[in-house]
XYZ file of C-alpha atoms in Angstrom:
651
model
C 3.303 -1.950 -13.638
C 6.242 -0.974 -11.400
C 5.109 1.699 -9.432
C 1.451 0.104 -9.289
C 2.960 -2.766 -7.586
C 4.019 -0.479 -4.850
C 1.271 -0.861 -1.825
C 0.313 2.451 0.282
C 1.692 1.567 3.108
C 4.778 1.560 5.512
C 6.935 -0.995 3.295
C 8.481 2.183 1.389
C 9.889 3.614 4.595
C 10.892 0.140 6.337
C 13.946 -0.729 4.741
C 15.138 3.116 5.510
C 14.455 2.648 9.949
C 17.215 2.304 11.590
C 19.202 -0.839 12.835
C 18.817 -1.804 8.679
C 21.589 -1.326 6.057
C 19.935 2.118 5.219
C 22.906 4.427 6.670
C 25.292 2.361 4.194
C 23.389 2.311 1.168
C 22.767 6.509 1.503
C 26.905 6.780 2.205
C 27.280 4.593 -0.551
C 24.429 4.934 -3.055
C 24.394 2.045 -5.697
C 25.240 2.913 -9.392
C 24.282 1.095 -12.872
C 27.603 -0.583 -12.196
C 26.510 -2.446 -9.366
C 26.608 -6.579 -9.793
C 23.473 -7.986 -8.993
C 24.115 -11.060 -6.142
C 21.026 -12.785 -5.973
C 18.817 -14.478 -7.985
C 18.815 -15.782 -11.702
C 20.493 -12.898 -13.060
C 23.172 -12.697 -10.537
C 26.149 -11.315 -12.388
C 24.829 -8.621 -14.336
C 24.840 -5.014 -13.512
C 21.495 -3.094 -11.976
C 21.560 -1.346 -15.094
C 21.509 -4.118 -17.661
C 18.579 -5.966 -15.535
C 16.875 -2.395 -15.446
C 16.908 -2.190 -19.270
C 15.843 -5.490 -20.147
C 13.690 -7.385 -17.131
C 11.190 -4.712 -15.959
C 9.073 -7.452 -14.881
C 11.673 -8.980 -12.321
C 12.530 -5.154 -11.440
C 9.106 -4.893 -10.372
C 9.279 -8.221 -8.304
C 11.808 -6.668 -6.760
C 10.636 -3.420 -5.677
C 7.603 -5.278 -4.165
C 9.591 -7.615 -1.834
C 9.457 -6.923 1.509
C 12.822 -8.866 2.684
C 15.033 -6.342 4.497
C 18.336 -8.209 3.146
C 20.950 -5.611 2.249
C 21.584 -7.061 -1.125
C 17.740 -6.732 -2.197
C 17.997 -3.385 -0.754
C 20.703 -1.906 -2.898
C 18.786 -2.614 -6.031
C 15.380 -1.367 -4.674
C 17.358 2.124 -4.013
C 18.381 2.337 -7.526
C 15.280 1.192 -9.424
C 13.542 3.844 -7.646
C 15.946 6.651 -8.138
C 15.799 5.461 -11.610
C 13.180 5.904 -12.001
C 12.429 9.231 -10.429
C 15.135 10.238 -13.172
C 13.544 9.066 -15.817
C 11.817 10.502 -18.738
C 9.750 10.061 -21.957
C 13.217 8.759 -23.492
C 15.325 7.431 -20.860
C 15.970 3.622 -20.773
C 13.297 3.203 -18.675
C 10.639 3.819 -21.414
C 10.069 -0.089 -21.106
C 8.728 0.202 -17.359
C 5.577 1.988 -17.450
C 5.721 5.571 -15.763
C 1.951 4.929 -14.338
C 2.106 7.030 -11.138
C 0.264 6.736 -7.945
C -2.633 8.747 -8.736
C -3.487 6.257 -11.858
C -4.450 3.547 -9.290
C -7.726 1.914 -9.628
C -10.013 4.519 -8.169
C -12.027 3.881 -5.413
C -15.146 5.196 -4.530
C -13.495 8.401 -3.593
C -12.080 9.382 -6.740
C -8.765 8.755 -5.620
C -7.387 5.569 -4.935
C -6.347 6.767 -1.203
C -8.462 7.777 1.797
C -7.502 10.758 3.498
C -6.611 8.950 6.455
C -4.037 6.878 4.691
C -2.530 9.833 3.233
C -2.513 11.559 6.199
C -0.876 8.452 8.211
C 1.886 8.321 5.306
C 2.756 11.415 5.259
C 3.234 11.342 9.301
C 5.268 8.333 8.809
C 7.714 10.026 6.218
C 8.098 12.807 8.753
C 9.050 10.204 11.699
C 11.604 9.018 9.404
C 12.621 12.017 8.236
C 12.840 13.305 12.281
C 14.852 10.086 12.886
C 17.699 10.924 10.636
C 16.889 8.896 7.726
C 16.397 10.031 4.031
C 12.636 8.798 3.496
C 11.659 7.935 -0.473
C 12.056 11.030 -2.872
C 9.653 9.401 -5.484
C 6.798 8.387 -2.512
C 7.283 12.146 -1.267
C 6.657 13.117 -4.778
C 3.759 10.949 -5.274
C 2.397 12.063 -1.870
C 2.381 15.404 -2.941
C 0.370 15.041 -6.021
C -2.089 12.954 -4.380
C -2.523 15.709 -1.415
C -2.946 18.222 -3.960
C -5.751 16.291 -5.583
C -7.196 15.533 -2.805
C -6.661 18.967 -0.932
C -10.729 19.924 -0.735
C -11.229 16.842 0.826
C -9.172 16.854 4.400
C -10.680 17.642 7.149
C -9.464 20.530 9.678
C -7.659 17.677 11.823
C -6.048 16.101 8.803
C -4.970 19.266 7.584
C -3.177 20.377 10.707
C -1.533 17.513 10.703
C -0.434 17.146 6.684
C 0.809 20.622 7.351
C 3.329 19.775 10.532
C 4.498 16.636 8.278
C 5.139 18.106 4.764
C 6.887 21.160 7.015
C 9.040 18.328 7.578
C 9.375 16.133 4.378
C 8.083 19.056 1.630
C 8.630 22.529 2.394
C 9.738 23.774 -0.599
C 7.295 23.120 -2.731
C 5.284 26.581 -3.202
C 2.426 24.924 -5.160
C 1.475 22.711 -2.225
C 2.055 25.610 0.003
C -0.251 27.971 -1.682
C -2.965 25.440 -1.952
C -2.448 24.054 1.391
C -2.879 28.260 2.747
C -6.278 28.481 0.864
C -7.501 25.336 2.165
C -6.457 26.324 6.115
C -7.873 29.455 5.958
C -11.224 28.978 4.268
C -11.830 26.552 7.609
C -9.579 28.457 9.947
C -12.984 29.262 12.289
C -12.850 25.388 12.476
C -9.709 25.112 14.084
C -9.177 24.027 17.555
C -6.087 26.022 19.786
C -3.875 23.006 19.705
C -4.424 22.892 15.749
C -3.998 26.849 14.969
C -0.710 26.613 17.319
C 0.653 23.589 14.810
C -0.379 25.313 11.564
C 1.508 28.089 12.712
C 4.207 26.363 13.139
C 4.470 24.466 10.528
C 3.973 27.595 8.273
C 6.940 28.817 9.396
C 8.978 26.747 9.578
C 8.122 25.636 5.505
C 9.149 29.309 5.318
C 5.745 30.350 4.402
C 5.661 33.472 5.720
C 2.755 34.971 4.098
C 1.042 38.140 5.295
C -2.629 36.780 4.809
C -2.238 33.247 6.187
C -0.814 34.891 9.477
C -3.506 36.837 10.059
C -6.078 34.277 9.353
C -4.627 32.340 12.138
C -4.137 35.276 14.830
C -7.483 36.655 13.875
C -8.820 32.919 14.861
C -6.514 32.726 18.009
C -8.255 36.066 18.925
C -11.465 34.361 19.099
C -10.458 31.809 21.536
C -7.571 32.710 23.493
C -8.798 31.632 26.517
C -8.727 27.842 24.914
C -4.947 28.064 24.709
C -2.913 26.206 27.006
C 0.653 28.114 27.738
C 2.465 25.511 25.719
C 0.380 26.134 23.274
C 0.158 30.067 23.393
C 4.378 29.806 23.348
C 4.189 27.806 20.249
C 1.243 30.245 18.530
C 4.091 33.249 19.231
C 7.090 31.827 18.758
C 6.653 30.464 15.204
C 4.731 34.071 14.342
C 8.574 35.261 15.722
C 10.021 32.979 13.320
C 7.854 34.172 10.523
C 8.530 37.867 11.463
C 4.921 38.329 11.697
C 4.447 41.139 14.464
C 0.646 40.741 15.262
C 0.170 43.982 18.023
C -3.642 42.264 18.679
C -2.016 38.485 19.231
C 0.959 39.822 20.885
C -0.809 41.916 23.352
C -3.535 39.130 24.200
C -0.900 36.454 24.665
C 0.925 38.735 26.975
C -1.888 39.622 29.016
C -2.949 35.576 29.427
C 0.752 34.566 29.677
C 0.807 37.433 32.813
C -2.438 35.571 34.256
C -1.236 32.551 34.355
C 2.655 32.848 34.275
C 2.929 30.415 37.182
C 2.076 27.066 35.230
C 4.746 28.374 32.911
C 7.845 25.650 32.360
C 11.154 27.572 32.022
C 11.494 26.355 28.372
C 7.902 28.302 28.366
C 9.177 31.276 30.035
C 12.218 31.239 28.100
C 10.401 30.703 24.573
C 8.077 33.562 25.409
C 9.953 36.777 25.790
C 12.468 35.307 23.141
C 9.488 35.807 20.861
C 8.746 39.069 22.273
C 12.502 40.218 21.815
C 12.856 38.665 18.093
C 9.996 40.853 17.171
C 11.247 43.813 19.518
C 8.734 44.298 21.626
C 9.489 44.873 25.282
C 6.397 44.794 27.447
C 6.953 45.549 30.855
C 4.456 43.447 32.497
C 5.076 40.446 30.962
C 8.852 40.412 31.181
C 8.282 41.292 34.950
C 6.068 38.558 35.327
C 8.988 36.144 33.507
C 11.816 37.485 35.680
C 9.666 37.009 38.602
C 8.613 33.319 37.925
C 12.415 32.602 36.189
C 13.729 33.756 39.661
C 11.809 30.822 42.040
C 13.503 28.468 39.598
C 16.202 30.083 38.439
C 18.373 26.708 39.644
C 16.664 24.604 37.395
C 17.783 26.627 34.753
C 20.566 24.696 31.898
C 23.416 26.660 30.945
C 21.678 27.471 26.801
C 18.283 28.836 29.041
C 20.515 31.274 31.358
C 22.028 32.376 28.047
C 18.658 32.847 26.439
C 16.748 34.663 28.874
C 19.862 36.977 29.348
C 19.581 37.594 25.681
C 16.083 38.190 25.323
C 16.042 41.098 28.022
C 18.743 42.494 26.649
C 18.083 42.435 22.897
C 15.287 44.671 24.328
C 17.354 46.558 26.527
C 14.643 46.076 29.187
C 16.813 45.565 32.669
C 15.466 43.593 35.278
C 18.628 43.878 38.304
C 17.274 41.217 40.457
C 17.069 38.233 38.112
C 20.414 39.748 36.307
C 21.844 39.568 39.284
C 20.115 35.579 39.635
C 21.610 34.427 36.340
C 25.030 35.691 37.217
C 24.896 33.704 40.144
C 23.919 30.390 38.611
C 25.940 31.083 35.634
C 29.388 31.112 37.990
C 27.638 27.937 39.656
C 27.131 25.832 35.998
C 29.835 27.740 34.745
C 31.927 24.455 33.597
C 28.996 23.442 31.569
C 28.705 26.762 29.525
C 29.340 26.191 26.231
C 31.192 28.642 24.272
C 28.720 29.887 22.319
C 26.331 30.022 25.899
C 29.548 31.702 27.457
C 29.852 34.539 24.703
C 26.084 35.520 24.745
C 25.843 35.931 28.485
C 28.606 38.328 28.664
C 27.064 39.953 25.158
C 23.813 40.353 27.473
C 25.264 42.128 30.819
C 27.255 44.322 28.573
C 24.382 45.754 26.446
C 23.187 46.365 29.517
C 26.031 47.865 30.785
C 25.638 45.555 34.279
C 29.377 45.152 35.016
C 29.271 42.459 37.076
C 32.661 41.971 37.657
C 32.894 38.158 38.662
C 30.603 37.311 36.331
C 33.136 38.361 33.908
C 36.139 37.069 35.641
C 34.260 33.830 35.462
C 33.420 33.908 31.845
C 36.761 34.781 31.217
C 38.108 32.190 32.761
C 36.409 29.276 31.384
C 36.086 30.936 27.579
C 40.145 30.294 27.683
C 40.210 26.714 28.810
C 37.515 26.435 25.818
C 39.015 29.145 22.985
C 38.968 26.544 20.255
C 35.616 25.733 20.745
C 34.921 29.938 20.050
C 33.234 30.708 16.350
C 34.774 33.788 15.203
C 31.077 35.589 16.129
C 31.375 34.109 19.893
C 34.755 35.599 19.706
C 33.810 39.179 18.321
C 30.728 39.279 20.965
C 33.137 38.469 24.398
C 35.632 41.000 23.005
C 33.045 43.490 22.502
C 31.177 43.062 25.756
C 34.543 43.083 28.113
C 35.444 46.594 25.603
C 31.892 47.713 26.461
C 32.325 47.496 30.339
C 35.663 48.445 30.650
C 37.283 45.283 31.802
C 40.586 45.245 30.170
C 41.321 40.948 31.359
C 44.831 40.563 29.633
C 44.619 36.775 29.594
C 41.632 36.664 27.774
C 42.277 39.353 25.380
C 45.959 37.737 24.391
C 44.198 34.228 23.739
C 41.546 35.851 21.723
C 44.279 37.706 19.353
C 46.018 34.312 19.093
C 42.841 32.682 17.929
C 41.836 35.242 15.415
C 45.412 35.362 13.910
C 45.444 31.924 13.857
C 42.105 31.405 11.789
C 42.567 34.519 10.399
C 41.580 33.220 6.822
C 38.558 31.761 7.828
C 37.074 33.359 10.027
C 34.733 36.241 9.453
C 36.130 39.466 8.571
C 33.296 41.473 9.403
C 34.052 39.285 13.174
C 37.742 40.014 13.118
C 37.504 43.818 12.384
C 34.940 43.861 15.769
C 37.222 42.067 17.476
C 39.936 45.451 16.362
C 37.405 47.642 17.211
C 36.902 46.524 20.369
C 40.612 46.029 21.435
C 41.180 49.729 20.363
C 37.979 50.766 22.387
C 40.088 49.170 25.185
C 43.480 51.173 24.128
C 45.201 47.790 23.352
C 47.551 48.098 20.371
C 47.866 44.174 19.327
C 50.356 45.192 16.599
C 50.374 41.074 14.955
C 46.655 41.651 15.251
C 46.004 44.886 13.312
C 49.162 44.129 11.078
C 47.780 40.781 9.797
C 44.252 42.836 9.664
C 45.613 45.168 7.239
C 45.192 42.882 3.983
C 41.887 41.040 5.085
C 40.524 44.654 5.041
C 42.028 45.183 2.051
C 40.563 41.880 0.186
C 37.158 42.841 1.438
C 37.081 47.125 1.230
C 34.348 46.693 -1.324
C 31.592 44.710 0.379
C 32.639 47.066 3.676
C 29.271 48.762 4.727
C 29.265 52.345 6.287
C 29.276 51.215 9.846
C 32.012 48.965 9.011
C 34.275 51.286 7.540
C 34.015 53.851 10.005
C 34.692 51.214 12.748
C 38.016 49.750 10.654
C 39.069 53.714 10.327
C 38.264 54.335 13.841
C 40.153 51.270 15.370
C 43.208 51.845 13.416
C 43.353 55.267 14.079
C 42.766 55.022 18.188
C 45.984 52.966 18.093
C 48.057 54.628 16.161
C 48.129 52.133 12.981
C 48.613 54.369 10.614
C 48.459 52.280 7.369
C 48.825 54.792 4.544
C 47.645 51.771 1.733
C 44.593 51.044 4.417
C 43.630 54.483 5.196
C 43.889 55.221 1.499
C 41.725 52.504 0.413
C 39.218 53.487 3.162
C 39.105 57.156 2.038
C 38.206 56.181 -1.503
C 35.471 53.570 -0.682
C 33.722 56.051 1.466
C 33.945 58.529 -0.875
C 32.109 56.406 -3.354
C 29.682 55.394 -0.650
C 29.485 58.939 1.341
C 25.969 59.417 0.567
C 24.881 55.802 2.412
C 26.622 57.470 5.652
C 24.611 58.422 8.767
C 25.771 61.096 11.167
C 26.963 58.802 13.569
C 28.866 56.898 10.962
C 30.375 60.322 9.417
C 31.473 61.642 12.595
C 33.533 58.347 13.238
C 34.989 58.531 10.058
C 35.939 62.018 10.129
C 37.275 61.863 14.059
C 39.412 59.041 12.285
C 40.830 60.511 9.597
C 41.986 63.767 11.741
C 43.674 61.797 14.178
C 45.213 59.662 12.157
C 48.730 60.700 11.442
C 48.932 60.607 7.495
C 49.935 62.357 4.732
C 47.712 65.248 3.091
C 47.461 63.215 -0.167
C 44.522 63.606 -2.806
C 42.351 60.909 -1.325
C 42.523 62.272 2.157
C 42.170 65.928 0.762
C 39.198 64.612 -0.797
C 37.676 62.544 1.433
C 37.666 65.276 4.130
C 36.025 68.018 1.263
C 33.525 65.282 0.939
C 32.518 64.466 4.433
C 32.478 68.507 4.805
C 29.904 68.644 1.882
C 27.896 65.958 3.071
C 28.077 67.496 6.637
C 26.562 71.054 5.173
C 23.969 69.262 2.867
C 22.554 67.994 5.577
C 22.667 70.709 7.983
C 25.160 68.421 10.275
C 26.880 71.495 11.602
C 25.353 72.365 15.142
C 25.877 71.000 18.718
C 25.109 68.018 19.640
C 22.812 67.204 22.531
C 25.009 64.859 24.253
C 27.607 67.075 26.658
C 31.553 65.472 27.803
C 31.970 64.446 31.288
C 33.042 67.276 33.567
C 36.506 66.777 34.598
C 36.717 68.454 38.552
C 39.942 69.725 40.348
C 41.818 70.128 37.015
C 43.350 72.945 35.285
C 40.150 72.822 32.771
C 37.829 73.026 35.365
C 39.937 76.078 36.683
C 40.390 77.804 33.406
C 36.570 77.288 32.754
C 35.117 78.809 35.719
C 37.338 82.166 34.984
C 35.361 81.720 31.427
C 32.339 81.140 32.764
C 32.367 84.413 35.190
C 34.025 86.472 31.957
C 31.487 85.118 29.371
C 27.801 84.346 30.860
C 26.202 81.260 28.805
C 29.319 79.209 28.248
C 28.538 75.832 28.004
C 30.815 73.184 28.757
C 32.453 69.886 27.863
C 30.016 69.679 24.232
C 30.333 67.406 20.955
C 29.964 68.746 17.848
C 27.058 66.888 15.624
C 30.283 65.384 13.995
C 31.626 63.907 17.487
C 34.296 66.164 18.198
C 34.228 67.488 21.637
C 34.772 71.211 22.584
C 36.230 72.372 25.992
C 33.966 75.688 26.015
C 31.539 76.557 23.453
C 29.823 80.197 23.572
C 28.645 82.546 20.884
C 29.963 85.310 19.330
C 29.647 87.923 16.922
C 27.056 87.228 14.103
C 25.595 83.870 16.489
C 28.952 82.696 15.437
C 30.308 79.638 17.548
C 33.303 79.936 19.521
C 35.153 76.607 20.599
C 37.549 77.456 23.772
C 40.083 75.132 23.700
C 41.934 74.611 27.337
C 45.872 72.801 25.614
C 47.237 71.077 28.381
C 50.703 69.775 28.697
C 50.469 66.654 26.577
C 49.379 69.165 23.570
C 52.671 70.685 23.228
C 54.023 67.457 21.628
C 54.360 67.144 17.868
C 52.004 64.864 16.763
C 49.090 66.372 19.018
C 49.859 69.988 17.693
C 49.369 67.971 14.239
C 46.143 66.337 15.657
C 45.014 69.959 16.379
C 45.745 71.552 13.446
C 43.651 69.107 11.626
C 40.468 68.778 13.983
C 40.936 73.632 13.631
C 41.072 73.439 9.990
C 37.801 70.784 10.141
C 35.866 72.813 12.513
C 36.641 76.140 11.150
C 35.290 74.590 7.420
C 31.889 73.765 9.233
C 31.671 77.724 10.691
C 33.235 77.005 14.141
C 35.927 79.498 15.799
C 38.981 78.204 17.285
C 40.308 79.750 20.003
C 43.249 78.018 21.977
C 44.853 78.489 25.285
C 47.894 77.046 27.076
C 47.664 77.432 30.649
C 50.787 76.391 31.664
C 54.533 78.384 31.640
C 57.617 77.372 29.529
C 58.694 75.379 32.008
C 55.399 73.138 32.720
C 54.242 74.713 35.583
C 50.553 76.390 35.951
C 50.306 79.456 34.835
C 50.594 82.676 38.197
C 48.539 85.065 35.925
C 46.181 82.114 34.676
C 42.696 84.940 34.873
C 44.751 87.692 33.794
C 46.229 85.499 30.793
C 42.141 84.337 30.298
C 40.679 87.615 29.805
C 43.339 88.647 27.858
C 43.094 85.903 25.065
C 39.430 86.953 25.094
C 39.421 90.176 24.802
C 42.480 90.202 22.006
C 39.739 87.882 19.933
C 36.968 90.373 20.858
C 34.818 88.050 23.250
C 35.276 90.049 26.428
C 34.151 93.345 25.237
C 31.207 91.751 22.828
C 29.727 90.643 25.822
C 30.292 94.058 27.697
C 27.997 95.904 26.092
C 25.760 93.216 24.338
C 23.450 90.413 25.761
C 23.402 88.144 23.235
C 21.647 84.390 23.861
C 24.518 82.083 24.735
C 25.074 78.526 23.040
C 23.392 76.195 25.387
């Protein structure tokens, strides 16, 4: 029998090591085509011999020689026949398969230990970069199955890191192998529960029960763990998005205790677990930046990246080893790569650390190395240098030539960041946001609601004012109003008021629509947040004759739907009043537009305009600027409401 003849051992993954013809005969797999060159049927193709000598075929299969042209033909008669079925051609050669061996005294034909060592084999080839045997994987997987009561705790640690390797897609051997682990998991050692973990996820077995089966063990013998081996336990429950609180908070408080025999792969690997699953404790990350500082120089350029990124994914701000990785990341800076390059500067900016060398550095070397930029690497640098402020011209000008020139395959979602974040900086790339137009266009209906508020937003902060885009954008968010959040809708709506378009029926309707969703949801107050105060100009002056006329006024606030109000106070019936202060650069056309549009909004959602120029015909400030104050007030009935009533002011 053919597959009888085949001997458990390592002959099936020999002729697939390296330094043999393997790499050719998997870039050039033979076919039933092939000419056979050896032997007494030399001449005829694999598939003739196949069909009609199953004896020699089997002759074959058994040889151990490691000549290329025996090894052609042993490739094909086993992917023949792990394509065969009841009535291929193969019918002749008996289908027997491994677990029909004579049994021996275990039932089985195999020992445990032989699977075991097989199965570890496969994975070292695997590992190495060669394609081990699909039909012996097969084969092993039956006979593990079978024999799946039988391993011990040790064997089964160790099946489990190899099939995560050769197998781990198979969900029957998965389930079984689960049931088998944790009915002994009290058996395992630390080294062995940090493997099955592991190998669990990465077979992308992420199972609930078999997760807590192995924390629930690692409780009861955390002190056993070495720090490699607590890394491993909560990286791979990371991986698995398993957030155990109980593991989590015991491997932090042992990692804390004994943070000094930490590697910095170890340090690195532990609060990147800790960020994946978002959880930020404060000891422990002080503990890492503490111990990454004394060795901070021994650091590579992908750790400095990684540690960055882990704090900051948390937002948790450490400013002396920030300021330690900016100073070894302008020292290795040549041997960023760009990837490395674009999540360091992602990391000081979430952070908002402006460390302005850092960035000049960055920048810099993420120029020499553009090409090198995915379109996310590009996205994140644009975003951070947007985030901080740093307007670096060079940089910017390379990164719109990069993005226009892969503008078909990159991203879009990366692209319209990249808009977003040159309009955050006031930069009107008009090649950029022109050749933007119909990639937003092509992709309006997979947009989410962050997305399209960002597009609208960008385009409108620079002036783009694409009728055909903001058309398109008005009737997707229309359809999709009800997914937006309040953040999201006041973006949109700031958008659609300042950009300069027609009143056509999608506009019209798109602003009745945010209005609606606005009142449903009771979106029509103050917001917390307050403007910055703006000293020594003629709003502060204007607002301090306000303040003294109208006691309560509150100053510099956002509406819930972002729009920002000079001078809010409250009126007649709790009503509230918006005091607007119009200086010079509101006399021109388009902002009197602007105005018009935010007034009409506002005044839809129950706010009172009232505006105020401050300024004479000729530009100058205003001699009678109190007199002119409590006038305005007292014409819309402000001043003498709070003459002879105390009402509670808008704070």
């Amino acid at each position: 029998m053919l597959v009888e003849l085949w001997k458990p051992n390592l002959f099936c993954w020999r002729f697939l090591r390296r330094g043999s013809s393997a790499f050719a005969i998997r870039d050039h797999p033979p076919t039933a085509d092939c000419k056979l060159a050896f032997g007494r049927y030399s001449g005829l193709s694999f598939g003739e011999v196949l069909r009609s000598q199953p004896g020699y075929c089997a002759w074959v299969v058994n040889n151990t020689s490691t000549e290329p042209k025996y090894q052609r033909f042993q490739v094909y008669i086993r992917q023949a026949f792990s394509d065969c079925d009841a009535t291929s051609a193969m019918k002749d050669i008996s289908s027997t398969s491994l677990l029909e061996r004579p049994l021996r005294d275990n039932g089985h034909g195999f020992s445990c230990s032989e699977v075991v060592h097989l199965a570890l084999e496969a994975a070292n080839v695997q590992k190495a970069g060669c394609i081990p045997d699909e039909l012996l994987i097969r084969e092993l997987t039956f006979v593990s199955l079978e024999m799946m009561s039988e391993f011990e705790c040790h064997y089964l640690s160790m099946m489990a890191s190899s099939f995560a390797i050769i197998n781990p897609q198979d969900p029957n051997l998965w389930n079984e192998l689960a049931a088998v682990i944790v009915f002994h998991m009290r058996s395992f050692s630390a080294k062995q529960l940090a493997i099955i973990a592991w190998s669990f996820a990465n077979a992308g077995y992420h199972e609930p029960e078999l997760f807590q089966a192995v924390a629930d063990a690692s409780l009861a013998q955390m002190s056993s763990f070495s720090p490699r081996e607590m890394v491993t336990l909560v990286v791979n429950f990371a991986i698995a998005g398993q957030d155990d609180g109980r593991l989590f908070d015991a491997v932090s408080t042992a990692a804390v205790v004994s943070i000094k025999s930490f590697s910095p792969s170890d340090l690195i690997n532990t609060v990147r677990s800790f960020a994946k699953v978002s959880r930020a404790d404060a000891d422990l990350f002080e503990s890492v930046a503490k111990s990454s500082m004394a060795s901070i120089d021994a650091f590579t350029p992908k750790q400095l990246s990684i540690i960055a990124s882990s704090f900051a994914s948390v937002r948790t701000e450490n400013i002396d080893l920030f300021a330690a990785i900016a100073h070894e990341t302008q020292r290795k800076i040549t041997l960023f790569s760009p990837q490395g390059m674009a999540v360091t500067v992602w990391a000081f900016a979430r952070l908002a650390i402006h460390e302005s060398m850092l960035f000049e550095s960055i920048a810099a070397e993420s120029i020499i190395k553009i090409k090198g930029f995915t379109s996310q690497g590009l996205a994140n640098t644009a975003w951070a240098f947007a985030s901080v402020r740093i307007e670096h011209d060079q940089l910017l000008a390379t990164i719109s030539t990069q993005a226009q020139t892969n503008i078909t395959s990159f991203n879009p979602i990366d692209l319209f960041q990249i808009a977003w974040s040159f309009a955050k900086l006031g930069r009107h790339d008009r090649q950029l946001f022109e050749q933007l137009v119909p990639v937003v266009l092509a992709t309006i209906c997979t947009l989410s609601c962050q997305h399209t508020a960002n597009i609208a937003w960008a385009f409108a902060a620079v002036g783009r004012n694409d009728v055909g885009l903001f058309r398109a954008l008005a009737l997707h968010a229309i359809a999709t109003i009800q997914d937006f959040h309040l953040q999201e809708l006041a973006q949109l709506a700031w958008a659609f008021v300042e950009a300069d378009l027609l009143r056509e029926s999608a506009i019209v309707r798109l602003t009745d629509t945010i209005i609606a969703r606005a009142r449903a949801n009771d979106w029509v107050h103050l917001a917390l947040e307050r403007g910055p105060q703006r000293p020594h100009t003629i709003e502060s002056k204007c607002a301090a004759i306000v303040c003294a006329l109208v006691p309560g006024t509150s100053l510099n606030r956002y509406h819930q739907l972002g729009f920002e109000m000079d001078m809010v106070f409250e009126g007649v019936n709790g009503q509230c009043i918006d005091f607007e202060i119009d200086e010079l650069y509101h006399r021109s056309p388009r902002q009197r537009a602007v105005d018009a549009r935010r007034d009409a909004f506002l005044q839809q959602l129950g706010v009172r305009i009232l505006r105020f120029d401050p300024f004479d015909v000729a530009g100058r400030e205003r001699t009678d600027l109190q007199q002119a104050i409590t006038d305005k007030l007292r014409m819309a009935g402000v001043v003498a409401h709070f003459s002879f009533t105390r009402r509670r002011s808008v704070t």
